[in-house]
Amino acid sequence: LPARKAPGPDGFTAEFLRACWTTIRQDFLDVFQQLYDLRGRGFYKLNQALLTLLPKKADAQGLRDYRPIC
């Protein structure tokens, strides 16, 4: 993952995650431990997305005239 790219919609870049890892490490581990303890019953929470369509041109009319961002 490039340092200045965010892997998801939260906007946290790889650069940020690496720089702050000692601070956020335990929180990440706790989240994955909780998911493990739920034996897969909580994974639906990770499979949600907010999808936004941005027009590629001013007079967008069809689906091909938009690009998705999440």
Coordinates of C-alpha atoms in Angstrom, one line a residue:
L1 CA 0.0 0.0 0.0
P2 CA 1.5 3.4 -1.0
A3 CA 2.2 5.6 2.0
R4 CA -0.1 8.4 1.0
K5 CA -3.1 6.2 0.0
A6 CA -6.0 5.3 2.2
P7 CA -7.1 1.7 2.1
G8 CA -10.7 2.5 2.9
P9 CA -13.3 5.2 3.3
D10 CA -12.0 6.3 6.8
G11 CA -9.3 8.3 5.1
F12 CA -6.5 7.0 7.2
T13 CA -3.4 6.6 5.1
A14 CA -0.8 3.9 5.4
E15 CA 1.7 6.6 6.4
F16 CA -0.6 7.6 9.3
L17 CA -1.1 4.0 10.4
R18 CA 2.6 3.3 10.4
A19 CA 3.5 6.5 12.3
C20 CA 0.8 6.0 14.9
W21 CA 1.0 2.2 15.2
T22 CA 2.4 2.1 18.7
T23 CA -0.6 4.2 19.9
I24 CA -3.4 2.4 17.9
R25 CA -2.0 -1.1 17.9
Q26 CA -3.9 -2.3 20.9
D27 CA -7.2 -0.9 19.6
F28 CA -6.7 -2.8 16.4
L29 CA -5.9 -6.0 18.2
D30 CA -8.9 -5.6 20.5
V31 CA -11.3 -5.2 17.5
F32 CA -10.0 -8.3 15.8
Q33 CA -10.2 -10.2 19.1
Q34 CA -13.8 -9.2 19.5
L35 CA -14.6 -10.3 16.0
Y36 CA -12.8 -13.6 16.7
D37 CA -14.8 -14.1 19.9
L38 CA -18.1 -13.6 18.0
R39 CA -17.1 -16.5 15.7
G40 CA -18.0 -14.6 12.6
R41 CA -21.3 -13.2 13.8
G42 CA -20.0 -9.6 13.7
F43 CA -18.4 -9.6 10.3
Y44 CA -21.4 -8.0 8.7
K45 CA -20.4 -4.8 10.4
L46 CA -17.2 -4.8 8.3
N47 CA -19.1 -5.4 5.0
Q48 CA -21.0 -2.1 4.9
A49 CA -20.2 0.7 2.6
L50 CA -21.4 4.2 1.7
L51 CA -21.3 4.6 -2.0
T52 CA -21.4 8.0 -3.7
L53 CA -21.7 8.7 -7.4
L54 CA -19.8 11.7 -8.8
P55 CA -20.7 13.0 -12.2
K56 CA -17.9 12.9 -14.8
K57 CA -19.4 15.7 -16.8
A58 CA -21.9 18.5 -16.1
D59 CA -24.8 17.0 -18.1
A60 CA -24.6 13.5 -16.7
Q61 CA -27.6 11.4 -17.5
G62 CA -26.7 7.7 -17.6
L63 CA -24.8 5.5 -15.2
R64 CA -21.7 5.6 -17.4
D65 CA -21.6 9.4 -16.8
Y66 CA -20.8 8.8 -13.1
R67 CA -17.9 7.4 -11.1
P68 CA -18.3 5.7 -7.7
I69 CA -16.4 6.6 -4.6
C70 CA -16.7 4.9 -1.3

